[in-house]
PDB file of C-alpha atoms and ligand atoms in Angstrom:
ATOM      1  CA  MET A   1      20.083 -13.423   0.144  1.00  0.00           C
ATOM      2  CA  LEU A   2      17.899 -11.167  -2.156  1.00  0.00           C
ATOM      3  CA  GLU A   3      16.653 -14.337  -3.830  1.00  0.00           C
ATOM      4  CA  LYS A   4      14.559 -15.525  -0.828  1.00  0.00           C
ATOM      5  CA  ILE A   5      11.050 -14.651  -0.215  1.00  0.00           C
ATOM      6  CA  ILE A   6      10.363 -13.211   3.360  1.00  0.00           C
ATOM      7  CA  GLN A   7       7.148 -14.260   5.042  1.00  0.00           C
ATOM      8  CA  ILE A   8       5.603 -12.295   7.843  1.00  0.00           C
ATOM      9  CA  LYS A   9       2.715 -13.994   9.581  1.00  0.00           C
ATOM     10  CA  GLY A  10       0.165 -12.333  11.837  1.00  0.00           C
ATOM     11  CA  ARG A  11      -1.120 -13.932  15.221  1.00  0.00           C
ATOM     12  CA  ASN A  12      -4.627 -14.188  13.888  1.00  0.00           C
ATOM     13  CA  GLY A  13      -5.826 -15.572  10.595  1.00  0.00           C
ATOM     14  CA  GLY A  14      -6.648 -13.339   7.670  1.00  0.00           C
ATOM     15  CA  PRO A  15      -5.994 -12.450   4.068  1.00  0.00           C
ATOM     16  CA  THR A  16      -2.752 -13.324   2.153  1.00  0.00           C
ATOM     17  CA  SER A  17      -0.874 -10.705   0.151  1.00  0.00           C
ATOM     18  CA  MET A  18       2.420 -10.230  -1.518  1.00  0.00           C
ATOM     19  CA  ILE A  19       4.597  -7.132  -1.945  1.00  0.00           C
ATOM     20  CA  LEU A  20       7.346  -6.932  -4.537  1.00  0.00           C
ATOM     21  CA  ALA A  21      10.193  -4.580  -4.864  1.00  0.00           C
ATOM     22  CA  GLY A  22      12.951  -4.278  -7.486  1.00  0.00           C
ATOM     23  CA  VAL A  23      11.114  -6.041 -10.309  1.00  0.00           C
ATOM     24  CA  HIS A  24      13.201  -3.545 -12.265  1.00  0.00           C
ATOM     25  CA  GLY A  25      16.705  -3.542 -10.671  1.00  0.00           C
ATOM     26  CA  ASN A  26      17.363   0.202 -11.317  1.00  0.00           C
ATOM     27  CA  GLU A  27      14.378   1.279  -9.187  1.00  0.00           C
ATOM     28  CA  PRO A  28      15.629   1.345  -5.724  1.00  0.00           C
ATOM     29  CA  CYS A  29      12.781   2.876  -3.829  1.00  0.00           C
ATOM     30  CA  GLY A  30      10.898  -0.326  -3.042  1.00  0.00           C
ATOM     31  CA  VAL A  31      14.193  -2.195  -2.084  1.00  0.00           C
ATOM     32  CA  GLU A  32      15.180   0.583   0.259  1.00  0.00           C
ATOM     33  CA  ALA A  33      11.728   0.738   1.712  1.00  0.00           C
ATOM     34  CA  PHE A  34      11.935  -3.007   2.416  1.00  0.00           C
ATOM     35  CA  LYS A  35      15.317  -2.534   4.232  1.00  0.00           C
ATOM     36  CA  ARG A  36      13.853   0.258   6.418  1.00  0.00           C
ATOM     37  CA  LEU A  37      10.455  -1.342   7.208  1.00  0.00           C
ATOM     38  CA  LEU A  38      10.874  -5.124   7.396  1.00  0.00           C
ATOM     39  CA  PRO A  39      13.029  -5.410  10.356  1.00  0.00           C
ATOM     40  CA  SER A  40      10.467  -4.010  12.784  1.00  0.00           C
ATOM     41  CA  LEU A  41       7.308  -4.806  10.873  1.00  0.00           C
ATOM     42  CA  THR A  42       4.450  -6.521  12.739  1.00  0.00           C
ATOM     43  CA  ILE A  43       1.397  -8.009  10.891  1.00  0.00           C
ATOM     44  CA  GLN A  44      -1.733  -8.535  12.956  1.00  0.00           C
ATOM     45  CA  LYS A  45      -3.745 -10.774  10.595  1.00  0.00           C
ATOM     46  CA  GLY A  46      -3.038 -13.146   7.876  1.00  0.00           C
ATOM     47  CA  ARG A  47       0.341 -13.355   6.134  1.00  0.00           C
ATOM     48  CA  VAL A  48       2.390 -11.291   3.713  1.00  0.00           C
ATOM     49  CA  PHE A  49       5.178 -12.348   1.394  1.00  0.00           C
ATOM     50  CA  PHE A  50       7.791  -9.809   0.585  1.00  0.00           C
ATOM     51  CA  GLY A  51       9.946 -10.437  -2.426  1.00  0.00           C
ATOM     52  CA  TYR A  52      12.854  -8.788  -4.327  1.00  0.00           C
ATOM     53  CA  GLY A  53      11.673  -9.163  -7.834  1.00  0.00           C
ATOM     54  CA  ASN A  54      14.904  -9.352  -9.852  1.00  0.00           C
ATOM     55  CA  PRO A  55      17.858  -9.816  -7.432  1.00  0.00           C
ATOM     56  CA  GLU A  56      20.478 -10.076 -10.204  1.00  0.00           C
ATOM     57  CA  ALA A  57      19.395  -6.802 -11.776  1.00  0.00           C
ATOM     58  CA  ILE A  58      19.242  -5.135  -8.268  1.00  0.00           C
ATOM     59  CA  LYS A  59      22.817  -6.228  -7.638  1.00  0.00           C
ATOM     60  CA  ARG A  60      23.907  -4.758 -10.881  1.00  0.00           C
ATOM     61  CA  LYS A  61      21.657  -1.733 -10.657  1.00  0.00           C
ATOM     62  CA  VAL A  62      20.153  -2.274 -14.120  1.00  0.00           C
ATOM     63  CA  ARG A  63      16.578  -2.674 -15.305  1.00  0.00           C
ATOM     64  CA  PHE A  64      17.138  -6.265 -16.263  1.00  0.00           C
ATOM     65  CA  THR A  65      19.868  -8.564 -17.174  1.00  0.00           C
ATOM     66  CA  GLU A  66      18.500 -10.576 -20.219  1.00  0.00           C
ATOM     67  CA  ALA A  67      14.790  -9.764 -20.598  1.00  0.00           C
ATOM     68  CA  ASP A  68      12.301  -7.281 -18.936  1.00  0.00           C
ATOM     69  CA  LEU A  69      10.918  -9.382 -15.920  1.00  0.00           C
ATOM     70  CA  ASN A  70       7.759  -7.302 -16.065  1.00  0.00           C
ATOM     71  CA  ARG A  71       6.972  -8.772 -19.479  1.00  0.00           C
ATOM     72  CA  MET A  72       7.613 -12.408 -18.468  1.00  0.00           C
ATOM     73  CA  PHE A  73       4.354 -12.987 -16.724  1.00  0.00           C
ATOM     74  CA  LYS A  74       2.414 -13.713 -19.978  1.00  0.00           C
ATOM     75  CA  TYR A  75       1.593 -17.354 -21.122  1.00  0.00           C
ATOM     76  CA  ARG A  76       4.711 -19.203 -22.319  1.00  0.00           C
ATOM     77  CA  THR A  77       3.693 -18.843 -25.976  1.00  0.00           C
ATOM     78  CA  GLY A  78       3.390 -15.002 -25.802  1.00  0.00           C
ATOM     79  CA  ILE A  79       7.030 -14.850 -24.926  1.00  0.00           C
ATOM     80  CA  PRO A  80       9.790 -14.899 -27.576  1.00  0.00           C
ATOM     81  CA  LYS A  81      11.834 -17.993 -27.514  1.00  0.00           C
ATOM     82  CA  LYS A  82      15.216 -16.326 -26.594  1.00  0.00           C
ATOM     83  CA  ASP A  83      13.533 -14.586 -23.690  1.00  0.00           C
ATOM     84  CA  ARG A  84      12.257 -18.002 -22.448  1.00  0.00           C
ATOM     85  CA  ARG A  85      15.850 -18.943 -21.802  1.00  0.00           C
ATOM     86  CA  SER A  86      16.546 -15.865 -19.732  1.00  0.00           C
ATOM     87  CA  TYR A  87      17.221 -15.434 -16.012  1.00  0.00           C
ATOM     88  CA  GLU A  88      14.189 -13.301 -15.755  1.00  0.00           C
ATOM     89  CA  TYR A  89      11.831 -15.916 -17.270  1.00  0.00           C
ATOM     90  CA  GLN A  90      13.062 -18.377 -14.658  1.00  0.00           C
ATOM     91  CA  ARG A  91      12.617 -15.764 -11.925  1.00  0.00           C
ATOM     92  CA  ALA A  92       9.033 -15.156 -13.051  1.00  0.00           C
ATOM     93  CA  GLN A  93       8.270 -18.866 -12.728  1.00  0.00           C
ATOM     94  CA  PHE A  94       9.548 -18.901  -9.087  1.00  0.00           C
ATOM     95  CA  LEU A  95       7.692 -15.638  -8.244  1.00  0.00           C
ATOM     96  CA  LYS A  96       4.334 -17.108  -9.780  1.00  0.00           C
ATOM     97  CA  LYS A  97       4.340 -19.819  -7.135  1.00  0.00           C
ATOM     98  CA  TYR A  98       3.951 -17.289  -4.445  1.00  0.00           C
ATOM     99  CA  LEU A  99       1.600 -15.007  -6.402  1.00  0.00           C
ATOM    100  CA  ASN A 100      -0.552 -18.189  -6.779  1.00  0.00           C
ATOM    101  CA  LYS A 101      -0.772 -18.396  -3.054  1.00  0.00           C
ATOM    102  CA  VAL A 102      -2.054 -14.874  -2.379  1.00  0.00           C
ATOM    103  CA  ASP A 103      -5.050 -12.792  -3.066  1.00  0.00           C
ATOM    104  CA  ALA A 104      -3.484  -9.400  -3.789  1.00  0.00           C
ATOM    105  CA  LEU A 105      -0.253  -8.009  -4.855  1.00  0.00           C
ATOM    106  CA  LEU A 106       1.456  -4.608  -4.487  1.00  0.00           C
ATOM    107  CA  ASP A 107       4.469  -4.028  -6.795  1.00  0.00           C
ATOM    108  CA  LEU A 108       6.632  -1.044  -6.249  1.00  0.00           C
ATOM    109  CA  HIS A 109       8.217   0.828  -9.147  1.00  0.00           C
ATOM    110  CA  SER A 110       9.836   4.132 -10.013  1.00  0.00           C
ATOM    111  CA  SER A 111      10.470   6.133 -13.276  1.00  0.00           C
ATOM    112  CA  ARG A 112      13.335   7.714 -15.124  1.00  0.00           C
ATOM    113  CA  LYS A 113      11.163  10.799 -15.735  1.00  0.00           C
ATOM    114  CA  VAL A 114      11.959  13.942 -13.661  1.00  0.00           C
ATOM    115  CA  LYS A 115       9.292  15.535 -11.654  1.00  0.00           C
ATOM    116  CA  ASN A 116       7.296  12.294 -11.999  1.00  0.00           C
ATOM    117  CA  LYS A 117       4.260  12.153  -9.789  1.00  0.00           C
ATOM    118  CA  ALA A 118       3.201   8.949  -8.169  1.00  0.00           C
ATOM    119  CA  PHE A 119       0.354   7.004  -9.524  1.00  0.00           C
ATOM    120  CA  VAL A 120      -1.227   3.547  -9.246  1.00  0.00           C
ATOM    121  CA  ILE A 121      -1.734   1.029 -12.031  1.00  0.00           C
ATOM    122  CA  CYS A 122      -4.616  -1.460 -11.536  1.00  0.00           C
ATOM    123  CA  GLN A 123      -7.871  -2.611 -12.945  1.00  0.00           C
ATOM    124  CA  ALA A 124     -11.267  -1.991 -11.354  1.00  0.00           C
ATOM    125  CA  ASN A 125     -10.929  -4.911  -8.950  1.00  0.00           C
ATOM    126  CA  GLY A 126      -8.136  -3.045  -7.232  1.00  0.00           C
ATOM    127  CA  PHE A 127      -9.874   0.332  -6.872  1.00  0.00           C
ATOM    128  CA  ASP A 128     -11.024  -0.492  -3.223  1.00  0.00           C
ATOM    129  CA  ILE A 129      -7.471  -0.818  -2.232  1.00  0.00           C
ATOM    130  CA  ALA A 130      -6.040   1.881  -4.464  1.00  0.00           C
ATOM    131  CA  LYS A 131      -8.307   4.425  -2.823  1.00  0.00           C
ATOM    132  CA  TYR A 132      -6.178   4.088   0.425  1.00  0.00           C
ATOM    133  CA  LEU A 133      -2.843   4.452  -1.459  1.00  0.00           C
ATOM    134  CA  PRO A 134      -0.840   7.708  -1.407  1.00  0.00           C
ATOM    135  CA  VAL A 135      -1.564   8.866  -4.975  1.00  0.00           C
ATOM    136  CA  LYS A 136      -4.083  11.179  -6.753  1.00  0.00           C
ATOM    137  CA  LEU A 137      -4.175   9.173  -9.951  1.00  0.00           C
ATOM    138  CA  VAL A 138      -5.213   5.559 -10.822  1.00  0.00           C
ATOM    139  CA  VAL A 139      -4.422   4.321 -14.329  1.00  0.00           C
ATOM    140  CA  SER A 140      -6.091   1.229 -15.858  1.00  0.00           C
ATOM    141  CA  GLY A 141      -5.952  -0.538 -19.299  1.00  0.00           C
ATOM    142  CA  PHE A 142      -2.387  -1.762 -19.154  1.00  0.00           C
ATOM    143  CA  ASP A 143      -3.409  -5.423 -19.470  1.00  0.00           C
ATOM    144  CA  ASN A 144      -4.663  -4.799 -22.960  1.00  0.00           C
ATOM    145  CA  VAL A 145      -1.855  -2.663 -24.354  1.00  0.00           C
ATOM    146  CA  GLN A 146       1.156  -3.841 -22.411  1.00  0.00           C
ATOM    147  CA  PRO A 147       0.541  -7.289 -21.004  1.00  0.00           C
ATOM    148  CA  GLY A 148       2.998  -9.444 -19.117  1.00  0.00           C
ATOM    149  CA  GLY A 149       3.512  -7.634 -15.831  1.00  0.00           C
ATOM    150  CA  THR A 150       3.091  -8.859 -12.324  1.00  0.00           C
ATOM    151  CA  ASP A 151      -0.322  -7.074 -12.019  1.00  0.00           C
ATOM    152  CA  TYR A 152      -1.365  -8.612 -15.342  1.00  0.00           C
ATOM    153  CA  TYR A 153      -0.542 -12.055 -14.149  1.00  0.00           C
ATOM    154  CA  MET A 154      -2.705 -11.583 -10.982  1.00  0.00           C
ATOM    155  CA  ASN A 155      -5.649 -10.228 -13.064  1.00  0.00           C
ATOM    156  CA  GLN A 156      -5.272 -13.266 -15.313  1.00  0.00           C
ATOM    157  CA  ILE A 157      -5.814 -15.600 -12.353  1.00  0.00           C
ATOM    158  CA  SER A 158      -8.728 -13.540 -11.080  1.00  0.00           C
ATOM    159  CA  LYS A 159      -6.824 -11.894  -8.223  1.00  0.00           C
ATOM    160  CA  ILE A 160      -5.892  -8.275  -7.449  1.00  0.00           C
ATOM    161  CA  GLY A 161      -2.711  -6.862  -9.047  1.00  0.00           C
ATOM    162  CA  ILE A 162      -1.623  -3.377  -8.183  1.00  0.00           C
ATOM    163  CA  CYS A 163       1.546  -1.494  -9.185  1.00  0.00           C
ATOM    164  CA  ILE A 164       2.638   1.816  -7.846  1.00  0.00           C
ATOM    165  CA  GLU A 165       4.943   4.159  -9.650  1.00  0.00           C
ATOM    166  CA  CYS A 166       6.482   6.093  -6.758  1.00  0.00           C
ATOM    167  CA  GLY A 167       8.249   8.955  -8.571  1.00  0.00           C
ATOM    168  CA  GLN A 168      11.736   9.435 -10.069  1.00  0.00           C
ATOM    169  CA  HIS A 169      14.254   6.616  -9.400  1.00  0.00           C
ATOM    170  CA  ASN A 170      16.605   8.510  -7.126  1.00  0.00           C
ATOM    171  CA  ASP A 171      14.353  11.175  -5.643  1.00  0.00           C
ATOM    172  CA  PRO A 172      14.184  10.656  -1.858  1.00  0.00           C
ATOM    173  CA  ARG A 173      10.432  11.447  -1.993  1.00  0.00           C
ATOM    174  CA  SER A 174      10.039   8.175  -3.988  1.00  0.00           C
ATOM    175  CA  LEU A 175      11.392   6.212  -1.079  1.00  0.00           C
ATOM    176  CA  LYS A 176       9.023   7.860   1.296  1.00  0.00           C
ATOM    177  CA  LYS A 177       6.109   7.197  -1.165  1.00  0.00           C
ATOM    178  CA  ALA A 178       7.192   3.560  -1.275  1.00  0.00           C
ATOM    179  CA  GLU A 179       7.161   3.207   2.562  1.00  0.00           C
ATOM    180  CA  ASP A 180       3.740   4.977   2.794  1.00  0.00           C
ATOM    181  CA  ALA A 181       2.264   2.743   0.017  1.00  0.00           C
ATOM    182  CA  ILE A 182       3.440  -0.400   1.802  1.00  0.00           C
ATOM    183  CA  ILE A 183       1.798   0.536   5.013  1.00  0.00           C
ATOM    184  CA  ALA A 184      -1.293   1.794   3.332  1.00  0.00           C
ATOM    185  CA  PHE A 185      -1.622  -1.436   1.286  1.00  0.00           C
ATOM    186  CA  LEU A 186      -1.228  -3.603   4.474  1.00  0.00           C
ATOM    187  CA  LYS A 187      -3.982  -1.548   6.122  1.00  0.00           C
ATOM    188  CA  ALA A 188      -6.288  -1.586   3.171  1.00  0.00           C
ATOM    189  CA  ARG A 189      -5.885  -5.372   3.065  1.00  0.00           C
ATOM    190  CA  GLY A 190      -6.617  -5.851   6.784  1.00  0.00           C
ATOM    191  CA  HIS A 191      -3.149  -7.111   7.816  1.00  0.00           C
ATOM    192  CA  ILE A 192      -2.940  -4.143  10.190  1.00  0.00           C
ATOM    193  CA  ALA A 193      -5.632  -1.908  11.548  1.00  0.00           C
ATOM    194  CA  ASN A 194      -6.878   0.542   9.102  1.00  0.00           C
ATOM    195  CA  ASN A 195      -7.158   4.209  10.250  1.00  0.00           C
ATOM    196  CA  LEU A 196      -6.730   5.722   6.902  1.00  0.00           C
ATOM    197  CA  LYS A 197      -9.252   7.916   5.039  1.00  0.00           C
ATOM    198  CA  THR A 198      -9.802   7.357   1.284  1.00  0.00           C
ATOM    199  CA  LYS A 199      -7.983   9.618  -1.034  1.00  0.00           C
ATOM    200  CA  LYS A 200      -9.578  11.769  -3.660  1.00  0.00           C
ATOM    201  CA  GLN A 201      -8.322  10.317  -6.952  1.00  0.00           C
ATOM    202  CA  SER A 202      -8.866  10.645 -10.684  1.00  0.00           C
ATOM    203  CA  TYR A 203      -8.877   7.827 -13.210  1.00  0.00           C
ATOM    204  CA  MET A 204      -7.366   7.290 -16.614  1.00  0.00           C
ATOM    205  CA  ASN A 205      -7.396   4.578 -19.140  1.00  0.00           C
ATOM    206  CA  VAL A 206      -4.307   3.467 -21.345  1.00  0.00           C
ATOM    207  CA  TYR A 207      -5.526   2.873 -24.822  1.00  0.00           C
ATOM    208  CA  HIS A 208      -2.566   2.629 -26.920  1.00  0.00           C
ATOM    209  CA  MET A 209       1.083   1.543 -26.847  1.00  0.00           C
ATOM    210  CA  TYR A 210       3.391   2.383 -29.784  1.00  0.00           C
ATOM    211  CA  VAL A 211       5.939  -0.194 -30.637  1.00  0.00           C
ATOM    212  CA  THR A 212       8.856   0.777 -32.862  1.00  0.00           C
ATOM    213  CA  LYS A 213       9.182  -0.626 -36.341  1.00  0.00           C
ATOM    214  CA  ASN A 214      12.562   0.791 -37.304  1.00  0.00           C
ATOM    215  CA  PRO A 215      16.037   0.916 -35.634  1.00  0.00           C
ATOM    216  CA  ILE A 216      15.896   4.641 -34.750  1.00  0.00           C
ATOM    217  CA  PHE A 217      12.794   6.143 -32.964  1.00  0.00           C
ATOM    218  CA  THR A 218      13.365   9.752 -31.867  1.00  0.00           C
ATOM    219  CA  LEU A 219      10.761  11.807 -29.866  1.00  0.00           C
ATOM    220  CA  THR A 220      10.098  15.264 -31.217  1.00  0.00           C
ATOM    221  CA  LYS A 221      10.743  16.726 -27.689  1.00  0.00           C
ATOM    222  CA  TYR A 222      11.180  15.455 -24.050  1.00  0.00           C
ATOM    223  CA  PHE A 223       7.664  14.484 -22.771  1.00  0.00           C
ATOM    224  CA  GLN A 224       6.928  14.534 -19.121  1.00  0.00           C
ATOM    225  CA  ASP A 225       4.740  11.643 -18.042  1.00  0.00           C
ATOM    226  CA  PHE A 226       0.917  12.871 -18.299  1.00  0.00           C
ATOM    227  CA  GLU A 227       1.837  15.677 -20.532  1.00  0.00           C
ATOM    228  CA  LYS A 228      -1.060  16.596 -22.899  1.00  0.00           C
ATOM    229  CA  VAL A 229      -0.651  15.790 -26.562  1.00  0.00           C
ATOM    230  CA  ARG A 230      -3.204  17.068 -29.170  1.00  0.00           C
ATOM    231  CA  ARG A 231      -4.942  14.956 -31.795  1.00  0.00           C
ATOM    232  CA  GLY A 232      -2.604  14.979 -34.875  1.00  0.00           C
ATOM    233  CA  GLN A 233       0.439  16.064 -32.882  1.00  0.00           C
ATOM    234  CA  ILE A 234       3.593  14.454 -34.066  1.00  0.00           C
ATOM    235  CA  ILE A 235       5.180  12.643 -31.090  1.00  0.00           C
ATOM    236  CA  GLY A 236       8.186  11.044 -32.765  1.00  0.00           C
ATOM    237  CA  THR A 237       9.769   9.730 -35.922  1.00  0.00           C
ATOM    238  CA  ASP A 238      10.256   6.001 -36.353  1.00  0.00           C
ATOM    239  CA  GLY A 239      12.793   5.651 -39.255  1.00  0.00           C
ATOM    240  CA  LYS A 240      10.965   7.826 -41.804  1.00  0.00           C
ATOM    241  CA  ILE A 241       7.518   7.407 -40.303  1.00  0.00           C
ATOM    242  CA  LYS A 242       6.053  10.318 -38.447  1.00  0.00           C
ATOM    243  CA  VAL A 243       4.086   8.986 -35.436  1.00  0.00           C
ATOM    244  CA  GLY A 244       1.220  11.114 -34.143  1.00  0.00           C
ATOM    245  CA  ALA A 245      -1.553  10.902 -31.543  1.00  0.00           C
ATOM    246  CA  LYS A 246      -4.995   9.875 -32.995  1.00  0.00           C
ATOM    247  CA  ARG A 247      -6.897  11.651 -30.169  1.00  0.00           C
ATOM    248  CA  ASN A 248      -6.313  14.263 -27.585  1.00  0.00           C
ATOM    249  CA  SER A 249      -4.485  12.196 -24.956  1.00  0.00           C
ATOM    250  CA  VAL A 250      -1.774  12.291 -22.289  1.00  0.00           C
ATOM    251  CA  ILE A 251       1.463  10.599 -22.954  1.00  0.00           C
ATOM    252  CA  LEU A 252       3.476   8.328 -20.591  1.00  0.00           C
ATOM    253  CA  PHE A 253       6.556   6.181 -20.435  1.00  0.00           C
ATOM    254  CA  SER A 254       8.070   7.888 -23.618  1.00  0.00           C
ATOM    255  CA  GLY A 255      11.662   7.420 -24.665  1.00  0.00           C
ATOM    256  CA  ASN A 256      14.011   7.318 -27.661  1.00  0.00           C
ATOM    257  CA  GLU A 257      14.710   3.920 -28.852  1.00  0.00           C
ATOM    258  CA  ASN A 258      17.410   2.305 -30.920  1.00  0.00           C
ATOM    259  CA  GLN A 259      15.870  -1.040 -32.003  1.00  0.00           C
ATOM    260  CA  PRO A 260      12.655  -2.195 -33.711  1.00  0.00           C
ATOM    261  CA  GLY A 261      10.120  -3.801 -31.370  1.00  0.00           C
ATOM    262  CA  GLN A 262      10.745  -1.429 -28.456  1.00  0.00           C
ATOM    263  CA  GLU A 263       7.868   0.170 -26.378  1.00  0.00           C
ATOM    264  CA  ALA A 264       8.223   3.870 -27.387  1.00  0.00           C
ATOM    265  CA  PHE A 265       5.263   5.481 -25.561  1.00  0.00           C
ATOM    266  CA  LEU A 266       1.902   4.940 -24.171  1.00  0.00           C
ATOM    267  CA  LEU A 267      -1.335   7.174 -24.615  1.00  0.00           C
ATOM    268  CA  ALA A 268      -4.008   7.510 -22.060  1.00  0.00           C
ATOM    269  CA  GLN A 269      -7.191   9.403 -21.566  1.00  0.00           C
ATOM    270  CA  LYS A 270      -9.211  10.571 -18.587  1.00  0.00           C
ATOM    271  CA  ILE A 271     -12.158   8.384 -17.532  1.00  0.00           C
ATOM    272  CA  LYS A 272     -14.811   8.453 -14.928  1.00  0.00           C
ATOM    273  CA  ARG A 273     -14.463   5.705 -12.277  1.00  0.00           C
ATOM    274  CA  VAL A 274     -16.115   2.604 -13.671  1.00  0.00           C
ATOM    275  CA  VAL A 275     -16.846  -0.226 -11.171  1.00  0.00           C
TER     276      VAL A 275
HETATM  277 ZN1  LIG B   1       9.472  -0.432 -13.176  1.00  0.00          ZN
END
């Protein structure tokens, strides 16, 4: 039942959009928000597809079963051969059929980090929607350093791809954030009347992702997302290599890893809004 895409159509013509939940199966806020909102949701204009990203991973409550679905939206040749045989690769091909039909996407995520504050990920083409979403921070630049997500795919086909990180996985506030984000996105897109004021937001750009080279990568400490790191500060040890920050930055998505080729952390810097 989670496999199917749900379509809600308005009485009047209008834009087409898609909202995804559970692209990572261990991130329940979007999935729960769908359960709460969809049974009574009315769309006035256009049509909206609602999809459960990774049904098998949602059932098992794991991030993914064979490969990270949110890295399977690259061109085929950019995906390792073994991942191309995965359940998630197949699922990405199925979801692309719907992404191809719509002009904008909202993809709902959450984080393992405690005290995580909500933020939006998009490129400049999404800023006019992002300004209505319930967050204080908009982060760009992921397409260059961490390609292959749903938002990356939308940008590649000249459409709008927006991800929202709603907070910590099991924090009830993340569920509330996901519900608010869905409604705000529908309003910003013109599917329902927009009575929202724009939010005051700051902007950041991700400029670096560290990928591990050795079997054991250990962070020097627990880093909260958006914690400041100084130029030269050692962030972790990759085998015997000490890995530091080249500039004053903030760190996000950091974790200890136990294989080479893993995404250990990202670095970002504040930017002025560029349109
Ligand atoms: Zn996620």
